[in-house]
Short mmCIF file of C-alpha atoms in Angstrom, two decimals:
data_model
loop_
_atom_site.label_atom_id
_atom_site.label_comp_id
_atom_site.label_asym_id
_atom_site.label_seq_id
_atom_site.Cartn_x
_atom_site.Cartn_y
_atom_site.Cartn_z
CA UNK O 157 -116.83 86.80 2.28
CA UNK O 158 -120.15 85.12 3.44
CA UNK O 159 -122.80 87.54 5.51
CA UNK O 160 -123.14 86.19 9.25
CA UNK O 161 -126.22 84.36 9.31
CA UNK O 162 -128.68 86.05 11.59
CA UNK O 163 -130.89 83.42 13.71
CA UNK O 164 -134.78 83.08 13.26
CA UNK O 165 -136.30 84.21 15.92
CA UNK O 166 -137.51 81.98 18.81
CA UNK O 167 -141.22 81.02 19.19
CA UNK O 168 -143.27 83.59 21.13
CA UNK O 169 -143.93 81.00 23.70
CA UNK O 170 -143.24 80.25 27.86
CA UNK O 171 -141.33 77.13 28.47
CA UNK O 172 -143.80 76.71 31.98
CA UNK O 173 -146.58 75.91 29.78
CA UNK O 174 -145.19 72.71 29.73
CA UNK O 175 -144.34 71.97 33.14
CA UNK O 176 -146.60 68.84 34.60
CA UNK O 177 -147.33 67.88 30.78
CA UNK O 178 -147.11 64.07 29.37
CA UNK O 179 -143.66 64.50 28.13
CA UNK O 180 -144.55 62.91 24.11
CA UNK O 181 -147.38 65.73 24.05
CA UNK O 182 -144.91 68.16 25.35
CA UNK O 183 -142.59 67.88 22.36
CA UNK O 184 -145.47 67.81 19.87
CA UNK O 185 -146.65 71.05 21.10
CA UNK O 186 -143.35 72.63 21.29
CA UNK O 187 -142.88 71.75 17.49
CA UNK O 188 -146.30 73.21 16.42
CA UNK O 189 -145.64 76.23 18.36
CA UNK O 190 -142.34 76.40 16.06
CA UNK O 191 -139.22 75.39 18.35
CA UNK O 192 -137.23 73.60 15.58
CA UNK O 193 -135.35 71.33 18.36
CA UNK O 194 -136.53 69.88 21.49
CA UNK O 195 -134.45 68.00 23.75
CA UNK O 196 -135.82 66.01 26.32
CA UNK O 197 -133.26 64.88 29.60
CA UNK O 198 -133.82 62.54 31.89
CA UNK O 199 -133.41 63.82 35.39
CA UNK O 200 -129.42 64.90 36.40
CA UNK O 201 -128.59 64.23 32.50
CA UNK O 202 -125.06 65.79 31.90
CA UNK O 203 -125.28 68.21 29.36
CA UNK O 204 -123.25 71.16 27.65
CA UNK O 205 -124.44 75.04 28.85
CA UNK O 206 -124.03 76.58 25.47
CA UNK O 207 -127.02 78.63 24.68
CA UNK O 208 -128.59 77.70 21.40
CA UNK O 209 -131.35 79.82 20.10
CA UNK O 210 -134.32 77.75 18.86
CA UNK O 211 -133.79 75.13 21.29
CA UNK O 212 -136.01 73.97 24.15
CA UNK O 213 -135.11 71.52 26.75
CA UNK O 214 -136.83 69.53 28.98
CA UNK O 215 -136.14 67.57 32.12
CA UNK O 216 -138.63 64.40 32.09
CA UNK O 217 -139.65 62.91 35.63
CA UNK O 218 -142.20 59.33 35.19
CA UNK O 219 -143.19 60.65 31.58
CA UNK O 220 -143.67 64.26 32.72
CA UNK O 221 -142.35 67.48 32.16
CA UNK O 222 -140.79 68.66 35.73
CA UNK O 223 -138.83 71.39 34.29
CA UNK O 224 -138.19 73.54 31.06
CA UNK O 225 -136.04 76.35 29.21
CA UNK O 226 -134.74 77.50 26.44
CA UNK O 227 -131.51 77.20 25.15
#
């Protein structure tokens, strides 16, 4: 039988660092700071609630970051 796989650690980082950020330089920082997916949502996007580690969303107001999180 296969081991579990354990997931990598997420970055050591805040998502609020990225509140009020131009939302293209927002996901290019998230990736250098090592968040392997970044998803960005338009404003009242439906979207699933499952928690995935390594993930960071963002919702995107006229090309901004108004809110983030992980997950």
């Amino acid at each position: 039988m296969a081991p579990t796989p354990t997931p990598s650690a997420e970055p050591d980082d805040s998502p609020d660092t990225y509140v009020g950020l131009e939302a293209d330089r927002a996901e290019r920082l998230a990736r250098e700071r090592g968040w392997p997916t970044v998803r960005s949502l338009p404003p009242g996007a439906i979207i699933t609630m499952e928690y995935r580690v390594g993930r960071l969303n963002f919702e995107v107001k006229g090309g901004r970051v108004a809110r983030a999180w992980k997950g």
